[in-house]
Amino acid sequence: MSTETRPQPPQPMHHALRKRVWQAIKNNWQLKLLSLLVAFVVWGALISEDPNLTREKTFTDVPLTVTGMELLQRNGLIIVEGLDNLPLIKMRAQVPQKIYATAHPTNYSVRVDVSRITAPGEQTVPIQTLSTGTFGSIEWMSINEITVKVDEYITRRRVPVKLVKAGQTPEGYYSASTSADPNNVVISGPKSLVEKIDVVSASYNPALQDLSVGVQYSAVPFRLLAADGTEIKSDLISVTSENVLLDTLLVEQVIYPTKFVDINLTGLVKGTVAEGYQVVRVTADPPQVRVAGSEEELDSLKLLDLSSVIDVEGLNDTIIRALRVEKPQGIMYMSDNAVYVTVEIAPVTAAKGE
């Protein structure tokens, strides 16, 4: 038997190449892996700094901002419909790679500029966006315009204020010299509404106030009323006085104490009744009158005099006369300006029988 070694057949070329690559990888593999990682980092940095490299980003539920309202009003116009429930929109932007993660809808100033409207009626206003080199530009929006209704903006001056008393002044007090401040106002807003306003009605209830004697002030709400009494309400209407926006009016009241005072019937009858008759009694209806004034005046006031006397000369029957009550000096109010005075006349015999 021959022990001679047979020569090995040559390996294919691709096997040799693969062996050499594997051998190269095994030698200093840690350094090679680090180099690969560094290459990736450098590649990412270069990509992120390239302003021409952008990615598409979608934004949802983007609110619309309305601008130019004040300028529109200065031009004599106001929007009355179309801005109450503006839709949230969806949009897509081409965003530079380096700020992709931080891009926000506010970077694109999505807005509706109404200052460009020039006429009343139904108007279509485009939605505008801001394009910059930093944040890119918007390439698509779910809607591109909104429709609004426009009216003329007018101002009416010296619209009167009317005070309405709702309820009664608490017992024991009298409210006098009630006035509103201001007593007329300036109203601005849509022509279709402002022209209908006839008066500003301020309703106050003295019973709700913590009253005390003297000058009292209270802030009360008001309503804008048409000539037929219909209330006109709108957030688009402004009420001002001397350029100050009003939401209440100031009501001033002068409060006086009150008391009931008897009618003075002494010496009220003159003359002699018919023979056989006599004056049985004299009464007043009402027998007392409520008066209001300063505390000093009320303390000194005991009786209220009547303006004239009743002549019973030759009379033989009961009579009733309306007589005016004299208003004492310093008294601000009387509940009755006149009373009915009854002079009861009866036969003398009938009177004795009683």
mmCIF file of C-alpha atoms in Angstrom:
data_model
loop_
_atom_site.group_PDB
_atom_site.id
_atom_site.type_symbol
_atom_site.label_atom_id
_atom_site.label_comp_id
_atom_site.label_asym_id
_atom_site.label_seq_id
_atom_site.Cartn_x
_atom_site.Cartn_y
_atom_site.Cartn_z
ATOM 1 C CA MET A 1 0.000 0.000 0.000
ATOM 2 C CA SER A 2 1.326 3.395 -0.936
ATOM 3 C CA THR A 3 1.485 6.094 1.833
ATOM 4 C CA GLU A 4 2.164 8.915 -0.515
ATOM 5 C CA THR A 5 0.029 12.092 0.154
ATOM 6 C CA ARG A 6 -2.129 13.092 -2.689
ATOM 7 C CA PRO A 7 -2.167 16.779 -3.593
ATOM 8 C CA GLN A 8 -5.404 18.683 -2.656
ATOM 9 C CA PRO A 9 -7.396 20.052 -5.543
ATOM 10 C CA PRO A 10 -7.286 23.869 -5.760
ATOM 11 C CA GLN A 11 -10.220 25.672 -4.057
ATOM 12 C CA PRO A 12 -12.567 27.815 -6.140
ATOM 13 C CA MET A 13 -11.733 31.542 -6.216
ATOM 14 C CA HIS A 14 -14.928 32.683 -4.419
ATOM 15 C CA HIS A 15 -14.139 30.433 -1.479
ATOM 16 C CA ALA A 16 -10.751 32.007 -1.142
ATOM 17 C CA LEU A 17 -12.182 35.539 -1.345
ATOM 18 C CA ARG A 18 -14.766 34.770 1.325
ATOM 19 C CA LYS A 19 -12.096 33.411 3.573
ATOM 20 C CA ARG A 20 -9.949 36.487 3.209
ATOM 21 C CA VAL A 21 -12.974 38.833 3.971
ATOM 22 C CA TRP A 22 -13.867 36.856 7.044
ATOM 23 C CA GLN A 23 -10.285 36.943 8.195
ATOM 24 C CA ALA A 24 -10.237 40.737 7.734
ATOM 25 C CA ILE A 25 -13.432 41.134 9.756
ATOM 26 C CA LYS A 26 -12.108 39.028 12.607
ATOM 27 C CA ASN A 27 -8.983 41.118 12.835
ATOM 28 C CA ASN A 28 -9.686 44.316 14.965
ATOM 29 C CA TRP A 29 -13.470 43.894 14.713
ATOM 30 C CA GLN A 30 -14.123 46.359 17.565
ATOM 31 C CA LEU A 31 -12.400 49.174 15.714
ATOM 32 C CA LYS A 32 -14.234 48.370 12.526
ATOM 33 C CA LEU A 33 -17.615 48.378 14.301
ATOM 34 C CA LEU A 34 -16.853 51.767 15.883
ATOM 35 C CA SER A 35 -15.906 53.159 12.504
ATOM 36 C CA LEU A 36 -19.203 51.970 11.082
ATOM 37 C CA LEU A 37 -21.137 53.669 13.887
ATOM 38 C CA VAL A 38 -19.250 56.901 13.416
ATOM 39 C CA ALA A 39 -20.043 56.791 9.719
ATOM 40 C CA PHE A 40 -23.745 56.455 10.468
ATOM 41 C CA VAL A 41 -23.641 59.419 12.889
ATOM 42 C CA VAL A 42 -21.810 61.622 10.416
ATOM 43 C CA TRP A 43 -24.219 60.629 7.674
ATOM 44 C CA GLY A 44 -27.236 61.483 9.920
ATOM 45 C CA ALA A 45 -25.737 64.860 10.878
ATOM 46 C CA LEU A 46 -25.115 65.774 7.279
ATOM 47 C CA ILE A 47 -28.653 64.736 6.342
ATOM 48 C CA SER A 48 -30.247 66.772 9.168
ATOM 49 C CA GLU A 49 -28.323 69.930 8.252
ATOM 50 C CA ASP A 50 -29.358 69.836 4.626
ATOM 51 C CA PRO A 51 -32.120 72.517 4.246
ATOM 52 C CA ASN A 52 -33.203 71.025 0.959
ATOM 53 C CA LEU A 53 -34.107 67.707 2.519
ATOM 54 C CA THR A 54 -37.757 67.803 3.761
ATOM 55 C CA ARG A 55 -40.334 65.369 5.044
ATOM 56 C CA GLU A 56 -44.097 65.525 4.816
ATOM 57 C CA LYS A 57 -45.835 66.105 8.153
ATOM 58 C CA THR A 58 -49.604 66.064 8.783
ATOM 59 C CA PHE A 59 -51.311 68.248 11.383
ATOM 60 C CA THR A 60 -54.892 67.660 12.572
ATOM 61 C CA ASP A 61 -57.429 69.765 14.515
ATOM 62 C CA VAL A 62 -55.670 73.003 13.639
ATOM 63 C CA PRO A 63 -57.626 76.107 14.848
ATOM 64 C CA LEU A 64 -58.090 79.170 12.653
ATOM 65 C CA THR A 65 -57.073 82.597 13.932
ATOM 66 C CA VAL A 66 -59.126 85.617 12.845
ATOM 67 C CA THR A 67 -57.242 88.880 12.322
ATOM 68 C CA GLY A 68 -58.161 92.349 11.070
ATOM 69 C CA MET A 69 -61.434 92.786 13.014
ATOM 70 C CA GLU A 70 -60.569 96.256 14.344
ATOM 71 C CA LEU A 71 -59.417 97.493 10.943
ATOM 72 C CA LEU A 72 -62.599 96.132 9.391
ATOM 73 C CA GLN A 73 -64.708 98.094 11.898
ATOM 74 C CA ARG A 74 -62.711 101.243 11.248
ATOM 75 C CA ASN A 75 -63.647 100.760 7.614
ATOM 76 C CA GLY A 76 -67.338 100.693 8.598
ATOM 77 C CA LEU A 77 -68.000 96.953 8.368
ATOM 78 C CA ILE A 78 -68.593 94.105 10.839
ATOM 79 C CA ILE A 79 -69.001 90.340 10.499
ATOM 80 C CA VAL A 80 -72.356 89.134 11.864
ATOM 81 C CA GLU A 81 -72.264 85.450 10.851
ATOM 82 C CA GLY A 82 -69.642 82.842 10.065
ATOM 83 C CA LEU A 83 -67.114 83.217 12.891
ATOM 84 C CA ASP A 84 -69.034 81.555 15.735
ATOM 85 C CA ASN A 85 -68.088 77.946 14.945
ATOM 86 C CA LEU A 86 -64.993 77.962 12.809
ATOM 87 C CA PRO A 87 -63.969 74.422 11.833
ATOM 88 C CA LEU A 88 -60.741 72.750 12.911
ATOM 89 C CA ILE A 89 -58.768 71.963 9.776
ATOM 90 C CA LYS A 90 -56.291 69.304 8.679
ATOM 91 C CA MET A 91 -53.138 70.230 6.762
ATOM 92 C CA ARG A 92 -49.892 68.828 5.409
ATOM 93 C CA ALA A 93 -46.546 70.622 5.376
ATOM 94 C CA GLN A 94 -43.147 69.997 3.851
ATOM 95 C CA VAL A 95 -40.931 70.325 6.914
ATOM 96 C CA PRO A 96 -37.125 70.502 6.865
ATOM 97 C CA GLN A 97 -35.668 67.299 8.270
ATOM 98 C CA LYS A 98 -33.702 68.999 11.020
ATOM 99 C CA ILE A 99 -36.801 70.528 12.742
ATOM 100 C CA TYR A 100 -39.321 67.846 11.851
ATOM 101 C CA ALA A 101 -39.930 66.792 15.465
ATOM 102 C CA THR A 102 -40.470 70.313 16.768
ATOM 103 C CA ALA A 103 -42.659 71.717 13.967
ATOM 104 C CA HIS A 104 -46.062 72.899 15.263
ATOM 105 C CA PRO A 105 -49.147 74.358 13.516
ATOM 106 C CA THR A 106 -48.485 77.747 15.142
ATOM 107 C CA ASN A 107 -45.260 77.971 13.129
ATOM 108 C CA TYR A 108 -47.380 78.429 9.990
ATOM 109 C CA SER A 109 -49.726 81.183 11.286
ATOM 110 C CA VAL A 110 -52.918 79.641 9.936
ATOM 111 C CA ARG A 111 -55.304 82.621 9.826
ATOM 112 C CA VAL A 112 -58.199 84.418 8.201
ATOM 113 C CA ASP A 113 -57.556 88.117 7.556
ATOM 114 C CA VAL A 114 -60.960 89.824 7.399
ATOM 115 C CA SER A 115 -59.518 93.329 6.974
ATOM 116 C CA ARG A 116 -59.517 92.759 3.223
ATOM 117 C CA ILE A 117 -63.311 92.679 3.068
ATOM 118 C CA THR A 118 -64.603 95.816 1.351
ATOM 119 C CA ALA A 119 -68.389 95.432 1.120
ATOM 120 C CA PRO A 120 -71.397 94.150 3.110
ATOM 121 C CA GLY A 121 -73.177 90.929 2.250
ATOM 122 C CA GLU A 122 -71.933 87.356 1.938
ATOM 123 C CA GLN A 123 -68.164 87.253 1.468
ATOM 124 C CA THR A 124 -65.607 84.493 0.916
ATOM 125 C CA VAL A 125 -62.299 84.901 2.760
ATOM 126 C CA PRO A 126 -59.217 82.748 1.963
ATOM 127 C CA ILE A 127 -57.271 80.927 4.665
ATOM 128 C CA GLN A 128 -53.675 82.145 4.759
ATOM 129 C CA THR A 129 -50.520 80.434 5.996
ATOM 130 C CA LEU A 130 -46.916 81.491 6.568
ATOM 131 C CA SER A 131 -44.036 79.919 4.621
ATOM 132 C CA THR A 132 -40.458 80.214 5.929
ATOM 133 C CA GLY A 133 -37.115 78.675 5.206
ATOM 134 C CA THR A 134 -36.978 77.443 8.773
ATOM 135 C CA PHE A 135 -40.268 75.549 8.977
ATOM 136 C CA GLY A 136 -41.117 74.994 5.334
ATOM 137 C CA SER A 137 -44.528 75.538 3.795
ATOM 138 C CA ILE A 138 -48.090 74.181 3.762
ATOM 139 C CA GLU A 139 -48.835 72.172 0.646
ATOM 140 C CA TRP A 140 -52.430 71.078 1.412
ATOM 141 C CA MET A 141 -55.368 72.056 3.666
ATOM 142 C CA SER A 142 -58.722 70.380 4.148
ATOM 143 C CA ILE A 143 -60.449 73.732 3.445
ATOM 144 C CA ASN A 144 -58.994 76.825 1.797
ATOM 145 C CA GLU A 145 -61.632 79.481 2.559
ATOM 146 C CA ILE A 146 -64.562 80.392 4.809
ATOM 147 C CA THR A 147 -67.817 82.231 4.080
ATOM 148 C CA VAL A 148 -69.020 85.070 6.312
ATOM 149 C CA LYS A 149 -71.924 87.525 6.368
ATOM 150 C CA VAL A 150 -70.964 91.199 6.658
ATOM 151 C CA ASP A 151 -73.056 94.185 7.779
ATOM 152 C CA GLU A 152 -72.381 97.899 8.032
ATOM 153 C CA TYR A 153 -70.933 99.043 11.362
ATOM 154 C CA ILE A 154 -72.654 102.171 12.706
ATOM 155 C CA THR A 155 -72.731 104.270 15.886
ATOM 156 C CA ARG A 156 -75.758 106.010 17.437
ATOM 157 C CA ARG A 157 -75.259 108.684 20.067
ATOM 158 C CA ARG A 158 -77.461 109.972 22.889
ATOM 159 C CA VAL A 159 -79.702 106.916 23.045
ATOM 160 C CA PRO A 160 -81.936 107.585 26.095
ATOM 161 C CA VAL A 161 -81.890 105.526 29.288
ATOM 162 C CA LYS A 162 -85.232 104.698 30.893
ATOM 163 C CA LEU A 163 -85.455 103.625 34.532
ATOM 164 C CA VAL A 164 -88.060 101.028 35.442
ATOM 165 C CA LYS A 165 -88.922 100.463 39.086
ATOM 166 C CA ALA A 166 -89.616 96.802 39.779
ATOM 167 C CA GLY A 167 -90.909 96.278 43.278
ATOM 168 C CA GLN A 168 -91.667 98.570 46.171
ATOM 169 C CA THR A 169 -89.423 100.475 48.509
ATOM 170 C CA PRO A 170 -89.250 98.671 51.875
ATOM 171 C CA GLU A 171 -91.756 99.718 54.525
ATOM 172 C CA GLY A 172 -90.664 102.779 56.418
ATOM 173 C CA TYR A 173 -88.671 104.304 53.542
ATOM 174 C CA TYR A 174 -89.400 106.460 50.520
ATOM 175 C CA SER A 175 -87.204 106.643 47.423
ATOM 176 C CA ALA A 176 -87.031 110.051 45.765
ATOM 177 C CA SER A 177 -85.009 111.725 43.024
ATOM 178 C CA THR A 178 -84.088 108.450 41.307
ATOM 179 C CA SER A 179 -81.762 108.936 38.324
ATOM 180 C CA ALA A 180 -79.458 106.909 36.097
ATOM 181 C CA ASP A 181 -75.833 107.647 35.378
ATOM 182 C CA PRO A 182 -75.390 108.059 32.475
ATOM 183 C CA ASN A 183 -78.851 109.142 31.324
ATOM 184 C CA ASN A 184 -77.962 108.511 27.669
ATOM 185 C CA VAL A 185 -75.413 106.249 26.004
ATOM 186 C CA VAL A 186 -73.577 105.564 22.751
ATOM 187 C CA ILE A 187 -74.424 102.322 20.947
ATOM 188 C CA SER A 188 -72.290 100.764 18.191
ATOM 189 C CA GLY A 189 -72.726 97.577 16.201
ATOM 190 C CA PRO A 190 -74.325 96.049 13.104
ATOM 191 C CA LYS A 191 -76.637 98.480 11.336
ATOM 192 C CA SER A 192 -79.430 95.877 11.118
ATOM 193 C CA LEU A 193 -79.552 95.695 14.943
ATOM 194 C CA VAL A 194 -78.524 99.153 16.139
ATOM 195 C CA GLU A 195 -81.167 100.925 14.036
ATOM 196 C CA LYS A 196 -83.910 98.954 15.826
ATOM 197 C CA ILE A 197 -82.904 100.069 19.332
ATOM 198 C CA ASP A 198 -85.327 102.646 20.748
ATOM 199 C CA VAL A 199 -84.345 102.880 24.407
ATOM 200 C CA VAL A 200 -82.005 101.455 27.040
ATOM 201 C CA SER A 201 -84.145 100.074 29.864
ATOM 202 C CA ALA A 202 -82.609 99.722 33.339
ATOM 203 C CA SER A 203 -84.749 97.871 35.854
ATOM 204 C CA TYR A 204 -84.020 98.328 39.560
ATOM 205 C CA ASN A 205 -85.714 96.886 42.624
ATOM 206 C CA PRO A 206 -85.343 99.017 45.767
ATOM 207 C CA ALA A 207 -86.620 96.116 47.861
ATOM 208 C CA LEU A 208 -83.372 94.274 47.100
ATOM 209 C CA GLN A 209 -81.191 97.088 48.388
ATOM 210 C CA ASP A 210 -79.844 97.406 51.917
ATOM 211 C CA LEU A 211 -81.494 100.791 52.297
ATOM 212 C CA SER A 212 -80.550 103.487 54.735
ATOM 213 C CA VAL A 213 -81.446 107.155 54.895
ATOM 214 C CA GLY A 214 -79.533 109.376 52.460
ATOM 215 C CA VAL A 215 -78.117 109.023 48.958
ATOM 216 C CA GLN A 216 -77.823 105.410 47.823
ATOM 217 C CA TYR A 217 -76.073 104.025 44.718
ATOM 218 C CA SER A 218 -76.579 100.676 43.037
ATOM 219 C CA ALA A 219 -75.306 99.094 39.801
ATOM 220 C CA VAL A 220 -78.138 97.590 37.756
ATOM 221 C CA PRO A 221 -78.168 95.672 34.448
ATOM 222 C CA PHE A 222 -79.877 97.089 31.397
ATOM 223 C CA ARG A 223 -81.649 95.848 28.277
ATOM 224 C CA LEU A 224 -81.766 97.214 24.740
ATOM 225 C CA LEU A 225 -85.384 97.498 23.597
ATOM 226 C CA ALA A 226 -87.009 98.116 20.229
ATOM 227 C CA ALA A 227 -90.025 100.413 19.906
ATOM 228 C CA ASP A 228 -92.392 97.427 20.312
ATOM 229 C CA GLY A 229 -90.674 96.328 23.539
ATOM 230 C CA THR A 230 -88.717 93.462 21.970
ATOM 231 C CA GLU A 231 -85.288 92.961 23.507
ATOM 232 C CA ILE A 232 -82.336 93.157 21.134
ATOM 233 C CA LYS A 233 -79.411 91.019 22.267
ATOM 234 C CA SER A 234 -76.059 90.523 20.552
ATOM 235 C CA ASP A 235 -72.421 90.274 21.595
ATOM 236 C CA LEU A 236 -71.647 92.426 18.554
ATOM 237 C CA ILE A 237 -73.325 95.484 20.125
ATOM 238 C CA SER A 238 -71.287 97.721 22.425
ATOM 239 C CA VAL A 239 -72.749 100.296 24.832
ATOM 240 C CA THR A 240 -70.384 103.040 25.966
ATOM 241 C CA SER A 241 -70.323 106.358 27.772
ATOM 242 C CA GLU A 242 -67.368 108.690 27.348
ATOM 243 C CA ASN A 243 -65.488 105.821 25.638
ATOM 244 C CA VAL A 244 -66.006 103.512 28.648
ATOM 245 C CA LEU A 245 -67.641 100.168 27.874
ATOM 246 C CA LEU A 246 -70.731 99.600 30.045
ATOM 247 C CA ASP A 247 -72.319 96.410 31.312
ATOM 248 C CA THR A 248 -74.365 98.077 34.096
ATOM 249 C CA LEU A 249 -75.777 101.511 34.868
ATOM 250 C CA LEU A 250 -75.465 103.396 38.135
ATOM 251 C CA VAL A 251 -78.806 104.232 39.771
ATOM 252 C CA GLU A 252 -78.837 107.024 42.352
ATOM 253 C CA GLN A 253 -81.648 107.205 44.914
ATOM 254 C CA VAL A 254 -82.313 109.609 47.754
ATOM 255 C CA ILE A 255 -83.894 107.670 50.621
ATOM 256 C CA TYR A 256 -86.105 109.319 53.256
ATOM 257 C CA PRO A 257 -87.763 107.856 56.354
ATOM 258 C CA THR A 258 -91.581 107.867 56.522
ATOM 259 C CA LYS A 259 -94.316 107.929 59.112
ATOM 260 C CA PHE A 260 -98.138 108.175 59.270
ATOM 261 C CA VAL A 261 -99.573 111.546 60.370
ATOM 262 C CA ASP A 262 -103.209 112.214 61.397
ATOM 263 C CA ILE A 263 -105.407 114.693 59.523
ATOM 264 C CA ASN A 264 -106.189 117.802 61.589
ATOM 265 C CA LEU A 265 -110.005 118.080 61.824
ATOM 266 C CA THR A 266 -110.095 120.841 64.445
ATOM 267 C CA GLY A 267 -111.948 123.964 63.261
ATOM 268 C CA LEU A 268 -112.759 122.336 59.938
ATOM 269 C CA VAL A 269 -116.514 123.165 60.065
ATOM 270 C CA LYS A 270 -117.981 126.654 59.995
ATOM 271 C CA GLY A 271 -121.549 127.929 60.003
ATOM 272 C CA THR A 272 -124.718 126.754 61.742
ATOM 273 C CA VAL A 273 -126.772 123.817 60.563
ATOM 274 C CA ALA A 274 -130.542 124.060 60.168
ATOM 275 C CA GLU A 275 -132.681 124.461 63.276
ATOM 276 C CA GLY A 276 -133.252 121.138 64.983
ATOM 277 C CA TYR A 277 -130.062 119.632 63.545
ATOM 278 C CA GLN A 278 -126.541 119.300 64.761
ATOM 279 C CA VAL A 279 -123.104 118.094 63.592
ATOM 280 C CA VAL A 280 -122.679 114.655 65.071
ATOM 281 C CA ARG A 281 -119.087 113.930 63.952
ATOM 282 C CA VAL A 282 -116.429 114.855 61.403
ATOM 283 C CA THR A 283 -114.193 112.143 59.903
ATOM 284 C CA ALA A 284 -111.546 111.920 57.199
ATOM 285 C CA ASP A 285 -110.898 109.114 54.748
ATOM 286 C CA PRO A 286 -108.099 108.193 55.002
ATOM 287 C CA PRO A 287 -107.659 109.388 58.571
ATOM 288 C CA GLN A 288 -103.856 109.332 58.206
ATOM 289 C CA VAL A 289 -101.391 110.113 55.413
ATOM 290 C CA ARG A 290 -97.942 108.627 55.051
ATOM 291 C CA VAL A 291 -95.306 111.319 54.631
ATOM 292 C CA ALA A 292 -91.572 111.263 53.940
ATOM 293 C CA GLY A 293 -88.907 113.777 54.833
ATOM 294 C CA SER A 294 -85.894 114.359 56.975
ATOM 295 C CA GLU A 295 -85.910 112.832 60.430
ATOM 296 C CA GLU A 296 -86.023 116.312 61.992
ATOM 297 C CA GLU A 297 -89.110 117.310 59.995
ATOM 298 C CA LEU A 298 -90.924 114.096 60.819
ATOM 299 C CA ASP A 299 -90.192 114.418 64.526
ATOM 300 C CA SER A 300 -91.765 117.879 64.646
ATOM 301 C CA LEU A 301 -94.798 117.038 62.481
ATOM 302 C CA LYS A 302 -97.886 116.055 64.547
ATOM 303 C CA LEU A 303 -100.913 116.848 62.318
ATOM 304 C CA LEU A 304 -101.619 117.592 58.669
ATOM 305 C CA ASP A 305 -103.827 120.604 57.892
ATOM 306 C CA LEU A 306 -106.409 120.749 55.119
ATOM 307 C CA SER A 307 -106.525 123.562 52.578
ATOM 308 C CA SER A 308 -110.070 124.805 53.360
ATOM 309 C CA VAL A 309 -113.032 124.491 55.736
ATOM 310 C CA ILE A 310 -116.547 123.146 55.133
ATOM 311 C CA ASP A 311 -119.496 125.553 55.419
ATOM 312 C CA VAL A 312 -122.530 123.798 56.913
ATOM 313 C CA GLU A 313 -124.718 126.885 57.166
ATOM 314 C CA GLY A 314 -128.397 125.816 57.034
ATOM 315 C CA LEU A 315 -127.664 122.206 56.160
ATOM 316 C CA ASN A 316 -129.802 119.364 57.475
ATOM 317 C CA ASP A 317 -128.091 116.346 55.929
ATOM 318 C CA THR A 318 -124.685 114.664 55.967
ATOM 319 C CA ILE A 319 -122.207 115.973 53.400
ATOM 320 C CA ILE A 320 -118.889 114.686 51.988
ATOM 321 C CA ARG A 321 -116.233 116.979 50.573
ATOM 322 C CA ALA A 322 -112.802 116.318 49.003
ATOM 323 C CA LEU A 323 -110.230 118.633 50.531
ATOM 324 C CA ARG A 324 -106.592 119.094 49.583
ATOM 325 C CA VAL A 325 -103.950 118.254 52.190
ATOM 326 C CA GLU A 326 -101.461 121.042 52.790
ATOM 327 C CA LYS A 327 -97.902 119.839 52.204
ATOM 328 C CA PRO A 328 -95.677 121.039 55.051
ATOM 329 C CA GLN A 329 -92.350 122.626 54.189
ATOM 330 C CA GLY A 330 -89.537 120.084 54.146
ATOM 331 C CA ILE A 331 -91.843 117.141 53.394
ATOM 332 C CA MET A 332 -90.730 115.320 50.222
ATOM 333 C CA TYR A 333 -93.688 112.992 49.752
ATOM 334 C CA MET A 334 -97.277 112.393 50.842
ATOM 335 C CA SER A 335 -99.162 109.214 50.041
ATOM 336 C CA ASP A 336 -102.371 111.234 49.482
ATOM 337 C CA ASN A 337 -102.735 114.792 48.294
ATOM 338 C CA ALA A 338 -106.441 114.946 49.207
ATOM 339 C CA VAL A 339 -108.840 113.260 51.603
ATOM 340 C CA TYR A 340 -112.607 112.875 51.758
ATOM 341 C CA VAL A 341 -114.115 114.638 54.772
ATOM 342 C CA THR A 342 -117.519 113.513 56.000
ATOM 343 C CA VAL A 343 -119.577 115.895 58.123
ATOM 344 C CA GLU A 344 -122.381 113.849 59.661
ATOM 345 C CA ILE A 345 -125.490 115.955 60.362
ATOM 346 C CA ALA A 346 -128.473 114.531 62.240
ATOM 347 C CA PRO A 347 -131.631 115.808 64.001
ATOM 348 C CA VAL A 348 -131.081 116.919 67.559
ATOM 349 C CA THR A 349 -133.670 114.446 68.896
ATOM 350 C CA ALA A 350 -132.018 111.558 67.107
ATOM 351 C CA ALA A 351 -128.714 112.573 68.586
ATOM 352 C CA LYS A 352 -130.206 112.681 72.101
ATOM 353 C CA GLY A 353 -131.742 109.271 71.592
ATOM 354 C CA GLU A 354 -128.315 107.924 70.814
#
